[in-house]
Amino acid sequence: MPSLFSSYRLGELTLPNRTVMAPMSRVRAAAGGLATPSMATYYAQRATAGLIVTEGVQPSRVGQSNPGTPGLHTDEQTDSWRQVTDAVHANGGRIFAQIMHGGRVSHHETTGLQPVGPSAVSGEGSVFTPTGPQPMPVPRALETGEVPEHVRSFARAALGAVDAGFDGVELHGANGYLISQFLSSNANLRDDRYGGSITNRIRFAVEAAAATVESVGAARTGIRLSPGGGIWGVTEDDAAELNTALLTELARLDLAYVHLEATTDEDTLLQLRKTWPGTLIVSPSVPGGPKQTGMAEADRWLGLGADLIAFGRGFLANPDLTERLRSGLPLAPADENTFYQGGDAGYITYPSYQHTA
C-alpha cells in the first residue's frame, strides 16, 4: 500500500506527497471577483500539500453562486490570481483552480442576472446573497442552442487559469452545481440531447471536460464528482450506473484525475475505482458527521485504491497539516464562525505547529 507521504506523478507534476487540499469556499475575494494578497498568503501557507485545489472560481458572471467569490472571466481577475500562484510556487507548492458554475444555486441579487439551469426547477434551501440568505429562485431553463456557450465557459476560464500561473484546473462537477444539475434525475427534466437518458445527462459534463482538455491539455484537467450526493436538492436515482457511464466516457479524455467525494455507498465507490483507469483522488467521509479527516481515513482509502487523499477542514486550521500528519502531531480545530465571515481572522491567522508550542 502506498504511503500518504510517498511521492506521486500527476500529469506533468511530481507531487512530494499524496495529500490534497480540497476546494473550500472562503468568500474573501475583493469586489469584481478579484483575488487578494490575503488569498495569496492563505494558499502559500498551505503549499506543503501535495496539491492545492482552490475554492470554486466562477467562469462567467451568471455562473457566480455566492457573493465574495473569485472569478476567472475577466482580464483583471486573471491578473489578480498571479500573486496567488506566484506565492504558492515560491513556497514549493502546486495549485489547480477549481472552476465552478453555480447554475441554479445563485441569485439575481448576487449577479444581477436570473440564474440558469438545465430545467426550470429550483434547488432546495437558501442561497447566500448580499442582503442575507434568500430562498433559491427558479432558474431559467437553458435553450439547447445556449448550452455550448456554458460548456465553453469552463474552457475559457481554464485558459485564464493557466495564463495566471495555475498548474491546472478542476471542473466542479459535484455538490449540486451546474454540471451536477445536468447529471441529476430531478434537476434535469430536459427532453433534448442533454436530458432524459443517462447518455444524454452525462453529455454536458463530458463536453465541458473535452472542451477544457482541448483548451489547456488533459494533464492540466481534473473533475470533481459527488455520486448520489443529494446536495442542494439534486438527486441521482441511478448513481452507480450514471457515474460508471460518465467515468467510462471521461476515460477517453485521459484526464489528470477524477476527484470523488465519498457521498455514496462503498460498493459503488469501489466499482467506480475499477471503472476509472487513471489517477483517483478520494475525499473521505468521516463517520459521525463533520470532523476532520485523519490518518485512519487516509490509509483506509489508499488501501482501497485511491492514489491521493483530499483533506478539507484539516487544512483550514492546520496550514502545516501534511507535517502534522507525518509526525503524529495533534490537529487544531477549525472555527466554523470564521469560515465565511471575511477578513483575515480564522483565515491566515492559524499558526503552524512549531509556533503553537
PDB file of C-alpha atoms in Angstrom, residues 13-180:
ATOM      1  CA  LEU A  13       3.844  17.315 -11.947  1.00  0.00           C
ATOM      2  CA  THR A  14       5.699  15.356  -9.305  1.00  0.00           C
ATOM      3  CA  LEU A  15       3.828  15.659  -6.021  1.00  0.00           C
ATOM      4  CA  PRO A  16       6.058  15.230  -2.941  1.00  0.00           C
ATOM      5  CA  ASN A  17       3.210  13.587  -1.034  1.00  0.00           C
ATOM      6  CA  ARG A  18      -0.349  12.370  -1.585  1.00  0.00           C
ATOM      7  CA  THR A  19      -2.237  14.963   0.460  1.00  0.00           C
ATOM      8  CA  VAL A  20      -4.588  17.256  -1.456  1.00  0.00           C
ATOM      9  CA  MET A  21      -6.040  20.446  -0.022  1.00  0.00           C
ATOM     10  CA  ALA A  22      -9.694  20.120  -1.011  1.00  0.00           C
ATOM     11  CA  PRO A  23     -11.552  23.055  -2.559  1.00  0.00           C
ATOM     12  CA  MET A  24     -13.365  25.075   0.128  1.00  0.00           C
ATOM     13  CA  SER A  25     -15.336  28.279  -0.260  1.00  0.00           C
ATOM     14  CA  ARG A  26     -13.915  31.111   1.861  1.00  0.00           C
ATOM     15  CA  VAL A  27     -15.650  34.137   0.210  1.00  0.00           C
ATOM     16  CA  ARG A  28     -12.724  36.510   0.711  1.00  0.00           C
ATOM     17  CA  ALA A  29     -12.428  37.879  -2.833  1.00  0.00           C
ATOM     18  CA  ALA A  30     -12.396  41.631  -3.464  1.00  0.00           C
ATOM     19  CA  ALA A  31     -15.066  43.495  -5.422  1.00  0.00           C
ATOM     20  CA  GLY A  32     -15.160  42.378  -9.023  1.00  0.00           C
ATOM     21  CA  GLY A  33     -14.211  38.813  -8.095  1.00  0.00           C
ATOM     22  CA  LEU A  34     -10.534  39.669  -7.665  1.00  0.00           C
ATOM     23  CA  ALA A  35      -8.023  37.579  -5.741  1.00  0.00           C
ATOM     24  CA  THR A  36      -6.308  39.427  -2.886  1.00  0.00           C
ATOM     25  CA  PRO A  37      -2.953  39.473  -1.069  1.00  0.00           C
ATOM     26  CA  SER A  38      -4.587  37.642   1.858  1.00  0.00           C
ATOM     27  CA  MET A  39      -5.669  34.882  -0.517  1.00  0.00           C
ATOM     28  CA  ALA A  40      -2.071  34.615  -1.708  1.00  0.00           C
ATOM     29  CA  THR A  41      -0.921  34.251   1.896  1.00  0.00           C
ATOM     30  CA  TYR A  42      -3.643  31.691   2.692  1.00  0.00           C
ATOM     31  CA  TYR A  43      -2.731  29.345  -0.140  1.00  0.00           C
ATOM     32  CA  ALA A  44       1.032  29.862   0.220  1.00  0.00           C
ATOM     33  CA  GLN A  45       0.801  28.903   3.913  1.00  0.00           C
ATOM     34  CA  ARG A  46      -0.546  25.506   2.792  1.00  0.00           C
ATOM     35  CA  ALA A  47       1.934  24.856  -0.011  1.00  0.00           C
ATOM     36  CA  THR A  48       3.341  21.706   1.627  1.00  0.00           C
ATOM     37  CA  ALA A  49       0.225  19.885   0.431  1.00  0.00           C
ATOM     38  CA  GLY A  50       0.981  17.589  -2.472  1.00  0.00           C
ATOM     39  CA  LEU A  51      -1.622  19.559  -4.426  1.00  0.00           C
ATOM     40  CA  ILE A  52      -3.834  22.541  -3.584  1.00  0.00           C
ATOM     41  CA  VAL A  53      -7.240  22.886  -5.249  1.00  0.00           C
ATOM     42  CA  THR A  54      -8.684  26.360  -4.801  1.00  0.00           C
ATOM     43  CA  GLU A  55     -12.140  27.421  -3.765  1.00  0.00           C
ATOM     44  CA  GLY A  56     -14.702  27.439  -6.569  1.00  0.00           C
ATOM     45  CA  VAL A  57     -13.950  30.119  -9.179  1.00  0.00           C
ATOM     46  CA  GLN A  58     -16.802  31.269 -11.417  1.00  0.00           C
ATOM     47  CA  PRO A  59     -16.234  31.039 -15.187  1.00  0.00           C
ATOM     48  CA  SER A  60     -18.846  33.699 -16.008  1.00  0.00           C
ATOM     49  CA  ARG A  61     -20.953  36.339 -14.313  1.00  0.00           C
ATOM     50  CA  VAL A  62     -24.098  34.203 -14.411  1.00  0.00           C
ATOM     51  CA  GLY A  63     -22.055  31.289 -13.066  1.00  0.00           C
ATOM     52  CA  GLN A  64     -21.334  33.034  -9.745  1.00  0.00           C
ATOM     53  CA  SER A  65     -23.051  31.283  -6.856  1.00  0.00           C
ATOM     54  CA  ASN A  66     -22.223  33.345  -3.762  1.00  0.00           C
ATOM     55  CA  PRO A  67     -21.132  36.899  -3.044  1.00  0.00           C
ATOM     56  CA  GLY A  68     -17.436  37.318  -2.332  1.00  0.00           C
ATOM     57  CA  THR A  69     -16.254  34.529  -4.606  1.00  0.00           C
ATOM     58  CA  PRO A  70     -13.431  34.975  -7.127  1.00  0.00           C
ATOM     59  CA  GLY A  71     -13.725  34.723 -10.897  1.00  0.00           C
ATOM     60  CA  LEU A  72     -11.696  33.825 -13.971  1.00  0.00           C
ATOM     61  CA  HIS A  73     -13.664  35.536 -16.707  1.00  0.00           C
ATOM     62  CA  THR A  74     -12.084  38.997 -16.925  1.00  0.00           C
ATOM     63  CA  ASP A  75      -8.534  40.135 -17.571  1.00  0.00           C
ATOM     64  CA  GLU A  76      -8.476  41.848 -14.169  1.00  0.00           C
ATOM     65  CA  GLN A  77      -9.419  38.605 -12.428  1.00  0.00           C
ATOM     66  CA  THR A  78      -6.750  36.661 -14.289  1.00  0.00           C
ATOM     67  CA  ASP A  79      -4.135  39.270 -13.386  1.00  0.00           C
ATOM     68  CA  SER A  80      -5.180  39.192  -9.711  1.00  0.00           C
ATOM     69  CA  TRP A  81      -4.561  35.440  -9.459  1.00  0.00           C
ATOM     70  CA  ARG A  82      -0.870  35.720 -10.395  1.00  0.00           C
ATOM     71  CA  GLN A  83       0.023  36.865  -6.886  1.00  0.00           C
ATOM     72  CA  VAL A  84      -1.561  33.651  -5.572  1.00  0.00           C
ATOM     73  CA  THR A  85       0.136  31.242  -7.950  1.00  0.00           C
ATOM     74  CA  ASP A  86       3.464  33.044  -7.591  1.00  0.00           C
ATOM     75  CA  ALA A  87       3.275  32.803  -3.786  1.00  0.00           C
ATOM     76  CA  VAL A  88       2.386  29.099  -3.834  1.00  0.00           C
ATOM     77  CA  HIS A  89       5.146  28.283  -6.314  1.00  0.00           C
ATOM     78  CA  ALA A  90       7.663  30.339  -4.342  1.00  0.00           C
ATOM     79  CA  ASN A  91       6.870  28.102  -1.349  1.00  0.00           C
ATOM     80  CA  GLY A  92       7.363  24.970  -3.455  1.00  0.00           C
ATOM     81  CA  GLY A  93       3.690  24.138  -3.989  1.00  0.00           C
ATOM     82  CA  ARG A  94       1.412  23.115  -6.849  1.00  0.00           C
ATOM     83  CA  ILE A  95      -2.062  24.585  -7.346  1.00  0.00           C
ATOM     84  CA  PHE A  96      -5.124  23.868  -9.508  1.00  0.00           C
ATOM     85  CA  ALA A  97      -8.055  26.287  -9.824  1.00  0.00           C
ATOM     86  CA  GLN A  98     -11.488  24.780  -9.301  1.00  0.00           C
ATOM     87  CA  ILE A  99     -13.861  26.107 -11.963  1.00  0.00           C
ATOM     88  CA  MET A 100     -17.376  26.239 -10.557  1.00  0.00           C
ATOM     89  CA  HIS A 101     -20.530  27.305 -12.397  1.00  0.00           C
ATOM     90  CA  GLY A 102     -23.299  27.582  -9.820  1.00  0.00           C
ATOM     91  CA  GLY A 103     -26.181  27.126 -12.256  1.00  0.00           C
ATOM     92  CA  ARG A 104     -29.432  27.362 -10.292  1.00  0.00           C
ATOM     93  CA  VAL A 105     -27.538  27.771  -6.992  1.00  0.00           C
ATOM     94  CA  SER A 106     -27.365  31.526  -7.379  1.00  0.00           C
ATOM     95  CA  HIS A 107     -29.492  34.669  -7.046  1.00  0.00           C
ATOM     96  CA  HIS A 108     -30.144  37.800  -9.071  1.00  0.00           C
ATOM     97  CA  GLU A 109     -29.149  39.937  -6.076  1.00  0.00           C
ATOM     98  CA  THR A 110     -25.651  38.457  -6.360  1.00  0.00           C
ATOM     99  CA  THR A 111     -25.160  38.601 -10.126  1.00  0.00           C
ATOM    100  CA  GLY A 112     -27.846  40.950 -11.444  1.00  0.00           C
ATOM    101  CA  LEU A 113     -28.990  38.054 -13.638  1.00  0.00           C
ATOM    102  CA  GLN A 114     -31.584  35.320 -13.372  1.00  0.00           C
ATOM    103  CA  PRO A 115     -29.817  32.027 -12.589  1.00  0.00           C
ATOM    104  CA  VAL A 116     -29.797  29.404 -15.319  1.00  0.00           C
ATOM    105  CA  GLY A 117     -30.062  25.632 -15.128  1.00  0.00           C
ATOM    106  CA  PRO A 118     -30.909  22.592 -17.207  1.00  0.00           C
ATOM    107  CA  SER A 119     -34.591  22.984 -16.268  1.00  0.00           C
ATOM    108  CA  ALA A 120     -36.844  25.491 -14.535  1.00  0.00           C
ATOM    109  CA  VAL A 121     -36.634  23.642 -11.216  1.00  0.00           C
ATOM    110  CA  SER A 122     -35.416  25.449  -8.113  1.00  0.00           C
ATOM    111  CA  GLY A 123     -32.921  23.957  -5.711  1.00  0.00           C
ATOM    112  CA  GLU A 124     -33.713  23.189  -2.101  1.00  0.00           C
ATOM    113  CA  GLY A 125     -32.735  25.570   0.680  1.00  0.00           C
ATOM    114  CA  SER A 126     -31.471  29.131   0.819  1.00  0.00           C
ATOM    115  CA  VAL A 127     -28.596  30.702  -1.071  1.00  0.00           C
ATOM    116  CA  PHE A 128     -26.351  33.488   0.214  1.00  0.00           C
ATOM    117  CA  THR A 129     -26.958  36.963  -1.254  1.00  0.00           C
ATOM    118  CA  PRO A 130     -25.580  40.430  -0.478  1.00  0.00           C
ATOM    119  CA  THR A 131     -28.606  41.004   1.789  1.00  0.00           C
ATOM    120  CA  GLY A 132     -28.510  37.644   3.540  1.00  0.00           C
ATOM    121  CA  PRO A 133     -29.899  34.158   2.864  1.00  0.00           C
ATOM    122  CA  GLN A 134     -32.728  34.018   0.322  1.00  0.00           C
ATOM    123  CA  PRO A 135     -34.831  31.133  -0.999  1.00  0.00           C
ATOM    124  CA  MET A 136     -33.298  29.720  -4.137  1.00  0.00           C
ATOM    125  CA  PRO A 137     -35.117  31.156  -7.171  1.00  0.00           C
ATOM    126  CA  VAL A 138     -36.473  29.190 -10.097  1.00  0.00           C
ATOM    127  CA  PRO A 139     -33.745  29.238 -12.764  1.00  0.00           C
ATOM    128  CA  ARG A 140     -34.274  29.930 -16.433  1.00  0.00           C
ATOM    129  CA  ALA A 141     -34.008  26.693 -18.396  1.00  0.00           C
ATOM    130  CA  LEU A 142     -31.218  26.919 -20.954  1.00  0.00           C
ATOM    131  CA  GLU A 143     -32.216  26.586 -24.591  1.00  0.00           C
ATOM    132  CA  THR A 144     -30.425  23.791 -26.433  1.00  0.00           C
ATOM    133  CA  GLY A 145     -28.514  26.315 -28.508  1.00  0.00           C
ATOM    134  CA  GLU A 146     -27.286  28.110 -25.374  1.00  0.00           C
ATOM    135  CA  VAL A 147     -25.744  25.071 -23.704  1.00  0.00           C
ATOM    136  CA  PRO A 148     -22.481  25.074 -25.721  1.00  0.00           C
ATOM    137  CA  GLU A 149     -21.715  28.609 -24.528  1.00  0.00           C
ATOM    138  CA  HIS A 150     -21.750  27.377 -20.916  1.00  0.00           C
ATOM    139  CA  VAL A 151     -19.604  24.410 -21.938  1.00  0.00           C
ATOM    140  CA  ARG A 152     -17.099  26.836 -23.458  1.00  0.00           C
ATOM    141  CA  SER A 153     -17.085  28.987 -20.320  1.00  0.00           C
ATOM    142  CA  PHE A 154     -15.197  26.220 -18.489  1.00  0.00           C
ATOM    143  CA  ALA A 155     -12.586  26.052 -21.249  1.00  0.00           C
ATOM    144  CA  ARG A 156     -12.148  29.835 -21.356  1.00  0.00           C
ATOM    145  CA  ALA A 157     -11.726  30.006 -17.581  1.00  0.00           C
ATOM    146  CA  ALA A 158      -9.161  27.200 -17.798  1.00  0.00           C
ATOM    147  CA  LEU A 159      -7.164  29.208 -20.338  1.00  0.00           C
ATOM    148  CA  GLY A 160      -7.266  32.174 -17.973  1.00  0.00           C
ATOM    149  CA  ALA A 161      -6.154  29.951 -15.109  1.00  0.00           C
ATOM    150  CA  VAL A 162      -3.104  28.694 -16.980  1.00  0.00           C
ATOM    151  CA  ASP A 163      -2.302  32.264 -18.052  1.00  0.00           C
ATOM    152  CA  ALA A 164      -2.483  33.231 -14.365  1.00  0.00           C
ATOM    153  CA  GLY A 165       0.092  30.583 -13.487  1.00  0.00           C
ATOM    154  CA  PHE A 166      -2.090  27.730 -12.240  1.00  0.00           C
ATOM    155  CA  ASP A 167      -0.736  24.224 -12.800  1.00  0.00           C
ATOM    156  CA  GLY A 168      -4.159  23.048 -13.926  1.00  0.00           C
ATOM    157  CA  VAL A 169      -7.889  23.171 -13.261  1.00  0.00           C
ATOM    158  CA  GLU A 170     -10.545  21.028 -11.621  1.00  0.00           C
ATOM    159  CA  LEU A 171     -14.058  21.190 -13.047  1.00  0.00           C
ATOM    160  CA  HIS A 172     -16.615  21.273 -10.237  1.00  0.00           C
ATOM    161  CA  GLY A 173     -18.999  18.511 -11.242  1.00  0.00           C
ATOM    162  CA  ALA A 174     -20.154  17.855  -7.678  1.00  0.00           C
ATOM    163  CA  ASN A 175     -22.394  19.150  -4.912  1.00  0.00           C
ATOM    164  CA  GLY A 176     -25.419  20.275  -6.867  1.00  0.00           C
ATOM    165  CA  TYR A 177     -23.842  22.952  -9.086  1.00  0.00           C
ATOM    166  CA  LEU A 178     -24.368  23.229 -12.858  1.00  0.00           C
ATOM    167  CA  ILE A 179     -22.550  20.095 -14.064  1.00  0.00           C
ATOM    168  CA  SER A 180     -24.157  18.140 -11.232  1.00  0.00           C
TER     169      SER A 180
END
